[in-house]
Coordinates of C-alpha atoms and ligand atoms in Angstrom, one line a residue:
X1 CA -33.1 -7.0 -8.1
X2 CA -31.2 -7.9 -11.2
X3 CA -27.6 -9.0 -10.8
X4 CA -26.6 -6.4 -13.4
X5 CA -27.8 -3.7 -11.0
X6 CA -26.2 -5.4 -8.0
X7 CA -22.8 -5.3 -9.7
X8 CA -22.9 -1.5 -9.7
X9 CA -20.6 -1.0 -6.7
X10 CA -17.7 -2.8 -8.3
X11 CA -18.2 -0.9 -11.5
X12 CA -18.5 2.4 -9.7
X13 CA -15.4 1.8 -7.7
X14 CA -13.4 0.9 -10.9
X15 CA -14.8 4.0 -12.6
X16 CA -13.7 6.1 -9.6
X17 CA -10.2 4.5 -9.9
X18 CA -9.9 5.2 -13.6
X19 CA -11.2 8.7 -13.3
X20 CA -8.7 9.3 -10.4
X21 CA -5.8 8.1 -12.6
X22 CA -6.9 10.4 -15.4
X23 CA -7.4 13.5 -13.3
X24 CA -4.2 12.8 -11.3
X25 CA -2.2 12.3 -14.6
X26 CA -3.7 15.5 -16.0
X27 CA -2.7 17.5 -12.9
X28 CA 0.8 16.0 -12.9
X29 CA 1.6 16.3 -16.6
X30 CA 0.1 19.7 -17.1
X31 CA 2.2 21.2 -14.3
X32 CA -1.0 22.4 -12.5
X33 CA 0.1 20.4 -9.5
X34 CA 3.3 22.4 -9.0
X35 CA 4.4 23.1 -5.4
X36 CA 2.4 25.9 -3.9
X37 CA -0.1 26.2 -6.8
X38 CA -3.8 26.5 -6.2
X39 CA -4.5 22.9 -7.4
X40 CA -1.7 21.5 -5.3
X41 CA -2.7 23.3 -2.1
X42 CA -6.5 23.3 -2.2
X43 CA -7.4 20.4 -4.5
X44 CA -4.7 17.7 -4.4
X45 CA -3.5 18.3 -0.8
X46 CA -6.7 19.9 0.2
X47 CA -10.0 18.2 -0.9
X48 CA -8.5 15.0 -2.3
X49 CA -6.3 14.5 0.8
X50 CA -9.2 15.2 3.2
X51 CA -11.7 12.9 1.5
X52 CA -9.2 10.1 1.1
X53 CA -7.9 10.4 4.7
X54 CA -11.5 10.4 6.1
X55 CA -12.3 7.3 4.2
X56 CA -9.2 5.4 5.4
X57 CA -10.0 6.5 8.9
X58 CA -13.5 5.2 8.5
X59 CA -12.1 1.8 7.4
X60 CA -9.6 1.7 10.2
X61 CA -12.4 2.6 12.7
X62 CA -14.1 -0.7 11.8
X63 CA -11.0 -3.0 12.1
X64 CA -10.7 -3.5 15.9
X65 CA -14.4 -4.0 16.8
X66 CA -15.0 -6.1 13.7
X67 CA -12.0 -8.4 14.3
X68 CA -12.8 -8.7 18.0
X69 CA -16.5 -9.6 17.5
X70 CA -16.0 -11.8 14.5
X71 CA -13.2 -13.8 16.1
X72 CA -15.3 -14.5 19.2
X73 CA -18.1 -15.7 17.0
X74 CA -15.5 -17.6 14.9
X75 CA -14.1 -19.5 17.9
X76 CA -17.5 -20.2 19.3
X77 CA -18.6 -21.3 15.8
X78 CA -15.7 -23.8 15.4
X79 CA -16.6 -24.9 18.9
X80 CA -13.6 -27.2 19.3
X81 CA -10.1 -26.3 20.3
X82 CA -8.5 -29.0 18.1
X83 CA -10.1 -27.6 15.0
X84 CA -9.0 -24.1 15.9
X85 CA -5.4 -25.3 16.2
X86 CA -5.7 -27.0 12.8
X87 CA -7.0 -23.7 11.2
X88 CA -4.2 -21.8 12.9
X89 CA -1.3 -24.1 11.9
X90 CA -2.6 -24.7 8.4
X91 CA -2.9 -21.0 7.7
X92 CA 0.4 -20.2 9.3
X93 CA 2.2 -22.8 7.1
X94 CA 0.5 -21.7 3.9
X95 CA 1.2 -18.0 4.7
X96 CA 4.9 -18.8 5.2
X97 CA 5.1 -21.1 2.2
X98 CA 3.5 -18.5 -0.2
X99 CA 5.7 -15.8 1.1
X100 CA 8.9 -17.9 0.6
X101 CA 7.8 -18.8 -3.0
X102 CA 7.0 -15.2 -3.7
X103 CA 10.5 -14.0 -2.7
X104 CA 12.3 -16.9 -4.5
X105 CA 10.3 -16.1 -7.7
X106 CA 11.2 -12.4 -7.3
X107 CA 14.9 -13.1 -6.9
X108 CA 15.0 -15.4 -9.8
X109 CA 13.1 -13.0 -12.2
X110 CA 15.2 -10.1 -11.1
X111 CA 18.5 -12.0 -11.4
X112 CA 17.7 -13.2 -14.9
X113 CA 16.7 -9.7 -16.0
X114 CA 20.0 -8.3 -14.7
X115 CA 18.4 -5.0 -13.6
X116 CA 20.6 -2.3 -12.1
X117 CA 23.8 -3.6 -13.8
X118 CA 26.0 -0.8 -14.9
X119 CA 23.9 1.9 -13.2
X120 CA 25.5 4.8 -11.6
X121 CA 25.8 4.0 -7.9
X122 CA 25.7 7.6 -6.6
X123 CA 22.3 8.7 -5.3
X124 CA 21.1 12.1 -4.0
X125 CA 18.3 10.5 -2.1
X126 CA 19.0 9.6 1.5
X127 CA 17.4 6.8 3.4
X128 CA 18.1 6.0 7.0
X129 CA 16.3 2.8 7.9
X130 CA 13.9 2.8 10.8
X131 CA 14.3 -0.1 13.3
X132 CA 12.1 -3.1 12.8
X133 CA 11.2 -4.8 16.1
X134 CA 13.5 -7.6 17.1
X135 CA 11.9 -11.0 16.5
X136 CA 11.9 -12.1 20.1
X137 CA 9.9 -9.0 21.0
X138 CA 7.4 -9.8 18.3
X139 CA 6.7 -13.2 20.0
X140 CA 6.6 -11.7 23.5
X141 CA 4.2 -9.0 22.4
X142 CA 1.7 -11.4 21.0
X143 CA 0.4 -11.6 24.6
X144 CA -0.9 -8.2 25.5
X145 CA -0.2 -7.0 29.0
X146 CA -3.2 -4.7 28.5
X147 CA -5.8 -5.7 25.9
X148 CA -7.5 -2.3 25.9
X149 CA -4.2 -0.7 25.1
X150 CA -3.6 -3.2 22.3
X151 CA -7.0 -2.4 20.9
X152 CA -6.4 1.4 21.2
X153 CA -3.2 1.0 19.3
X154 CA -4.6 -1.4 16.7
X155 CA -2.0 -4.1 17.4
X156 CA -3.4 -7.0 15.5
X157 CA -1.6 -10.1 16.9
X158 CA -2.3 -9.2 20.6
X159 CA -6.0 -8.5 19.7
X160 CA -6.3 -11.8 17.9
X161 CA -4.7 -13.6 20.9
X162 CA -7.0 -11.9 23.4
X163 CA -10.2 -12.5 21.3
X164 CA -9.4 -16.2 20.8
X165 CA -8.8 -16.6 24.5
X166 CA -12.1 -14.9 25.2
X167 CA -13.9 -17.2 22.8
X168 CA -12.3 -20.3 24.3
X169 CA -13.2 -19.2 27.8
X170 CA -16.8 -18.6 26.7
X171 CA -16.9 -22.1 25.3
X172 CA -15.6 -23.4 28.6
X173 CA -18.3 -21.5 30.6
X174 CA -20.8 -23.1 28.3
X175 CA -24.6 -22.5 28.4
X176 CA -24.5 -19.7 30.9
X177 CA -22.4 -17.6 28.4
X178 CA -25.0 -17.9 25.7
X179 CA -26.0 -14.3 25.8
X180 CA -22.4 -13.2 25.4
X181 CA -22.1 -15.2 22.2
X182 CA -25.4 -13.7 21.0
X183 CA -23.9 -10.3 21.9
X184 CA -20.8 -11.0 19.8
X185 CA -22.9 -12.2 16.9
X186 CA -25.1 -9.1 16.9
X187 CA -22.0 -6.9 17.3
X188 CA -20.5 -8.7 14.3
X189 CA -23.7 -8.2 12.3
X190 CA -23.8 -4.5 13.2
X191 CA -20.2 -4.0 12.2
X192 CA -20.8 -5.7 8.9
X193 CA -23.6 -3.3 8.2
X194 CA -21.2 -0.5 8.9
X195 CA -18.8 -2.0 6.4
X196 CA -21.6 -1.8 3.8
X197 CA -22.3 1.9 4.6
X198 CA -18.6 2.8 4.3
X199 CA -18.2 0.8 1.1
X200 CA -21.1 2.6 -0.5
X201 CA -19.1 5.9 -0.5
X202 CA -16.0 4.1 -1.8
X203 CA -16.2 5.2 -5.5
X204 CA -15.7 8.9 -4.5
X205 CA -13.1 8.1 -1.9
X206 CA -11.1 5.8 -4.2
X207 CA -11.2 8.6 -6.8
X208 CA -9.7 11.1 -4.3
X209 CA -7.1 8.7 -3.0
X210 CA -5.9 7.7 -6.5
X211 CA -6.0 11.2 -8.0
X212 CA -3.9 12.5 -5.1
X213 CA -1.3 9.7 -5.4
X214 CA -1.0 9.9 -9.1
X215 CA -0.9 13.8 -9.1
X216 CA 2.0 13.7 -6.7
X217 CA 3.9 10.8 -8.4
X218 CA 7.4 11.5 -9.7
X219 CA 6.7 10.5 -13.2
X220 CA 10.3 11.2 -14.4
X221 CA 11.6 9.0 -11.7
X222 CA 9.3 6.3 -12.8
X223 CA 10.9 6.4 -16.3
X224 CA 14.4 6.5 -14.8
X225 CA 13.7 3.4 -12.7
X226 CA 11.8 1.7 -15.5
X227 CA 13.9 -1.5 -15.2
X228 CA 13.2 -1.8 -11.5
X229 CA 9.5 -0.9 -11.8
X230 CA 9.0 -3.2 -14.8
X231 CA 10.6 -6.2 -13.2
X232 CA 8.8 -5.6 -9.9
X233 CA 5.4 -5.3 -11.5
X234 CA 6.1 -8.3 -13.7
X235 CA 7.1 -10.5 -10.7
X236 CA 4.0 -9.3 -8.8
X237 CA 1.7 -10.3 -11.7
X238 CA 3.4 -13.7 -12.1
X239 CA 2.8 -14.3 -8.4
X240 CA -0.8 -13.1 -8.5
X241 CA -2.0 -14.8 -11.7
X242 CA 0.3 -17.9 -11.8
X243 CA 1.7 -18.9 -8.5
X244 CA -1.3 -18.0 -6.2
X245 CA -3.8 -19.4 -8.7
X246 CA -1.9 -22.7 -9.0
X247 CA -1.7 -22.9 -5.2
X248 CA -5.5 -22.2 -5.0
X249 CA -6.4 -24.9 -7.6
X250 CA -4.0 -27.5 -6.3
X251 CA -4.9 -27.2 -2.6
X252 CA -8.6 -26.5 -2.9
X253 CA -9.8 -27.3 -6.5
X254 CA -11.6 -24.0 -6.5
X255 CA -11.8 -22.0 -9.8
X256 CA -9.1 -19.3 -10.1
X257 CA -11.2 -17.4 -12.6
X258 CA -14.1 -16.9 -10.1
X259 CA -11.5 -16.0 -7.4
X260 CA -10.0 -13.3 -9.6
X261 CA -13.4 -11.9 -10.4
X262 CA -14.5 -11.8 -6.8
X263 CA -11.3 -10.5 -5.2
X264 CA -11.3 -7.3 -7.4
X265 CA -13.1 -5.1 -4.8
X266 CA -10.7 -6.0 -2.1
X267 CA -7.8 -5.4 -4.5
X268 CA -9.0 -1.9 -5.4
X269 CA -9.4 -1.0 -1.7
X270 CA -5.9 -2.3 -1.0
X271 CA -4.5 -0.5 -4.0
X272 CA -6.1 2.8 -2.9
X273 CA -5.2 2.7 0.8
X274 CA -1.8 0.8 0.5
X275 CA -2.8 -0.9 3.8
X276 CA -3.8 -4.5 4.3
X277 CA -4.9 -3.6 7.8
X278 CA -7.3 -0.9 6.7
X279 CA -8.6 -3.3 4.0
X280 CA -9.5 -6.0 6.6
X281 CA -13.2 -5.1 6.7
X282 CA -13.5 -5.4 2.9
X283 CA -11.4 -8.6 2.7
X284 CA -13.4 -10.1 5.4
X285 CA -16.7 -9.2 3.7
X286 CA -15.3 -10.4 0.3
X287 CA -14.2 -13.9 1.6
X288 CA -17.3 -14.5 3.7
X289 CA -20.1 -13.1 1.6
X290 CA -18.7 -13.3 -1.9
X291 CA -16.6 -16.5 -1.6
X292 CA -18.7 -18.4 0.9
X293 CA -15.9 -18.9 3.5
X294 CA -17.4 -19.5 6.9
X295 CA -16.8 -16.7 9.5
X296 CA -15.3 -19.3 11.9
X297 CA -12.3 -19.6 9.5
X298 CA -12.2 -16.1 7.9
X299 CA -12.4 -14.2 11.2
X300 CA -9.0 -15.7 12.0
X301 CA -7.3 -16.1 8.7
X302 CA -8.0 -12.6 7.4
X303 CA -6.7 -10.4 10.2
X304 CA -3.8 -12.9 10.8
X305 CA -2.9 -12.8 7.1
X306 CA -3.1 -9.0 7.0
X307 CA -0.5 -9.0 9.7
X308 CA 1.9 -11.8 8.8
X309 CA 1.3 -12.6 5.2
X310 CA 2.9 -10.2 2.7
X311 CA 3.7 -11.9 -0.6
X312 CA 3.8 -8.6 -2.5
X313 CA 6.1 -7.0 0.0
X314 CA 8.4 -10.0 -0.1
X315 CA 8.5 -9.7 -3.9
X316 CA 9.5 -6.1 -3.6
X317 CA 12.3 -7.0 -1.2
X318 CA 13.6 -9.7 -3.6
X319 CA 13.6 -7.4 -6.6
X320 CA 15.1 -4.5 -4.6
X321 CA 17.8 -6.7 -3.2
X322 CA 19.0 -7.9 -6.6
X323 CA 18.6 -4.4 -8.0
X324 CA 20.7 -2.6 -5.3
X325 CA 23.3 -5.4 -5.2
X326 CA 23.8 -5.0 -8.9
X327 CA 23.9 -1.2 -8.7
X328 CA 26.6 -1.4 -6.0
X329 CA 28.3 -4.3 -7.7
X330 CA 27.9 -6.6 -4.7
X331 CA 27.8 -10.3 -5.3
X332 CA 25.6 -11.8 -2.6
X333 CA 26.0 -15.5 -3.7
X334 CA 23.7 -18.3 -2.9
X335 CA 24.0 -18.0 0.8
X336 CA 23.3 -14.3 0.6
X337 CA 20.1 -14.9 -1.3
X338 CA 19.0 -17.7 1.0
X339 CA 19.5 -15.3 3.9
X340 CA 17.4 -12.7 2.1
X341 CA 14.6 -15.3 1.7
X342 CA 14.7 -16.3 5.4
X343 CA 14.9 -12.7 6.6
X344 CA 12.0 -11.5 4.5
X345 CA 9.8 -14.3 5.7
X346 CA 10.7 -13.6 9.3
X347 CA 10.4 -9.9 8.9
X348 CA 6.9 -10.2 7.4
X349 CA 5.7 -11.8 10.7
X350 CA 6.9 -8.8 12.8
X351 CA 5.5 -5.9 10.8
X352 CA 2.0 -4.8 10.4
X353 CA 0.1 -4.3 7.1
X354 CA 0.4 -0.5 6.9
X355 CA 1.7 1.8 4.2
X356 CA 5.4 1.9 3.7
X357 CA 6.3 -0.8 6.1
X358 CA 8.0 -2.8 3.4
X359 CA 10.9 -0.4 3.3
X360 CA 11.5 -0.8 7.1
X361 CA 11.6 -4.5 6.5
X362 CA 13.9 -4.0 3.6
X363 CA 16.5 -2.1 5.7
X364 CA 16.4 -5.1 8.1
X365 CA 17.2 -7.4 5.2
X366 CA 19.9 -5.2 3.8
X367 CA 21.6 -4.9 7.2
X368 CA 21.7 -8.7 7.5
X369 CA 23.3 -9.3 4.1
X370 CA 25.6 -6.2 4.3
X371 CA 24.0 -4.2 1.5
X372 CA 24.3 -0.4 1.9
X373 CA 21.0 0.8 3.6
X374 CA 21.3 4.2 1.8
X375 CA 20.7 2.2 -1.5
X376 CA 17.1 2.2 -0.5
X377 CA 17.1 5.9 -1.3
X378 CA 17.3 5.0 -5.0
X379 CA 13.9 3.3 -5.0
X380 CA 12.2 5.6 -2.4
X381 CA 10.6 7.9 -5.0
X382 CA 8.6 5.2 -6.7
X383 CA 7.8 3.3 -3.5
X384 CA 4.3 4.7 -2.9
X385 CA 3.0 3.4 -6.3
X386 CA 4.8 0.1 -5.8
X387 CA 3.3 -0.1 -2.3
X388 CA -0.2 0.3 -3.7
X389 CA 0.3 -2.6 -6.2
X390 CA 2.0 -4.9 -3.7
X391 CA -0.7 -4.4 -1.1
X392 CA -3.3 -5.6 -3.6
X393 CA -1.2 -8.8 -4.0
X394 CA -0.8 -9.1 -0.2
X395 CA -4.6 -9.1 0.3
X396 CA -5.1 -11.5 -2.6
X397 CA -2.7 -13.9 -0.8
X398 CA -4.8 -13.6 2.4
X399 CA -8.0 -14.5 0.5
X400 CA -6.4 -17.5 -1.3
X401 CA -5.2 -19.0 2.0
X402 CA -8.5 -18.3 3.7
X403 CA -10.4 -20.1 0.9
X404 CA -8.0 -23.1 0.9
X405 CA -8.1 -23.5 4.7
X406 CA -11.9 -23.2 4.7
X407 CA -12.3 -25.7 1.9
X408 CA -10.1 -28.2 3.7
X409 CA -12.1 -27.8 6.9
X410 CA -15.5 -28.2 5.1
X411 CA -16.2 -24.6 6.0
X412 CA -16.6 -23.2 2.4
X413 CA -20.0 -23.0 0.7
X414 CA -19.1 -24.0 -2.8
X415 CA -22.5 -22.8 -4.1
X416 CA -21.8 -19.3 -2.8
X417 CA -18.3 -19.4 -4.2
X418 CA -19.6 -20.3 -7.7
X419 CA -22.5 -17.8 -7.7
X420 CA -21.3 -14.7 -9.5
X421 CA -23.9 -12.5 -7.7
X422 CA -23.3 -13.8 -4.2
X423 CA -22.6 -11.0 -1.7
X424 CA -22.8 -8.1 -4.2
X425 CA -24.9 -5.2 -3.3
X426 CA -26.2 -2.0 -4.6
X427 CA -24.9 1.2 -3.0
X428 CA -28.5 2.4 -2.3
X429 CA -29.3 -0.9 -0.8
X430 CA -26.3 -0.6 1.6
X431 CA -27.6 2.5 3.3
X432 CA -31.3 1.5 3.1
X433 CA -33.1 1.5 6.4
X434 CA -35.9 -1.0 6.5
X435 CA -38.9 1.0 7.9
X436 CA -40.7 -2.1 9.1
X437 CA -37.6 -3.2 11.0
X438 CA -37.1 0.2 12.4
X439 CA -40.7 0.5 13.6
X440 CA -40.5 -3.0 15.1
X441 CA -37.4 -2.0 17.1
X442 CA -39.0 1.2 18.3
X443 CA -42.1 -0.7 19.4
X444 CA -39.9 -3.3 21.3
X445 CA -38.1 -0.5 23.1
X446 CA -41.3 1.3 24.0
X447 CA -42.7 -2.0 25.5
X448 CA -39.5 -2.5 27.4
X449 CA -39.7 1.0 28.8
X450 CA -43.3 0.5 29.8
X451 CA -42.4 -2.5 32.0
Ligands
LIG1 N1 1.5 -1.6 2.5 C1 1.7 -3.0 2.7 C2 0.5 -3.7 3.3 O1 -0.2 -3.0 4.0 C3 3.0 -3.4 3.4 C4 4.2 -2.8 2.6 O2 4.6 -3.5 1.7 O3 4.7 -1.7 2.9 O4 0.3 -4.9 3.1

């Protein structure tokens, strides 16, 4: 198959996204999406909502079994506890480092731009912050008292912990546990096939998700908050295109241009779902099959990153802090800003990659430095759009760190990384059932039954 044809999924997904923006804008600007109207009730909050939600559910459905199987394979693939510790500590250090740089950049850019100065501090919007979990609980809860309940609730850190321990125990049992490893490998392969099936309907789902979000956006609000929105998007872009790419080049020598091309699919999924967690299957597929990162590294770094690494979210917090401090005329001083950096980095560990969590973390940061929590009400209206953009930056950070750690461990296939067609697939191919393989399986089962 020609590589041009193979690229069709990315192209289709991008088309779905652009069409979604166009239709959403049309519904919004023409007033067709007014509350209670036919379009609002049956199309935007009816069909678009249902299609989008079903797709996000389908992605989330894959996360737990995929992470579980691939981590067991990963640990058995590394085959040595020391190497596992190295992958763990390197990725943790890099995740924290990039998050700290992200927020420092954001604070600097926002402070230089002077956003929010002289703005009216009264706001109609109300925001009462939800509680973020206390940090000590975050650490305690890494160890699940009941792994099944952790899986049922999609709690990533306890699942990671349990799967790693299962992998290590399998290694310790040795040869006798061979069939368990094979089972995990097959499970992983089956789940990856499922990722392909679900990705093949992505163009339509992405259209529905984006059209719904754009149709419901408060466009006037966007204009009112132009300063905040502009500085935030600017800081996110600086981090994605400059900081992360320098980090990638310096620590791994890999080409940033190729990285930016290959990460696009994962970014679009993150943008449409506003959830790093729901994007895990796509990120995992992208880094392993498109970028050549070995599953032994990616199976750990990707779900770990989706949980603890949130560069985009940290940037939002930096910009929002400066903005609200200026609006309320509060001078935080150097200590205040250093506290913000520390708090954001810590808060990112304790909160999962799901839509809107950034605001919960922000209220935690505000409480710490004494900024009025209700100030968050000012930026609430544009947060959904900002969430979509920052989530795309979050997953890009996860993929950068995965590539760096894999390269350092000799677990990155540079030929795959440099091959533009690696891991691309045609949507028809994704749902294609090989008749020969099917017949072979049926025959094997018949033989087994005959025995
Ligand atoms: N939605 C973001 C994520 O999933 C988190 C946030 O900033 O709210 O990574």
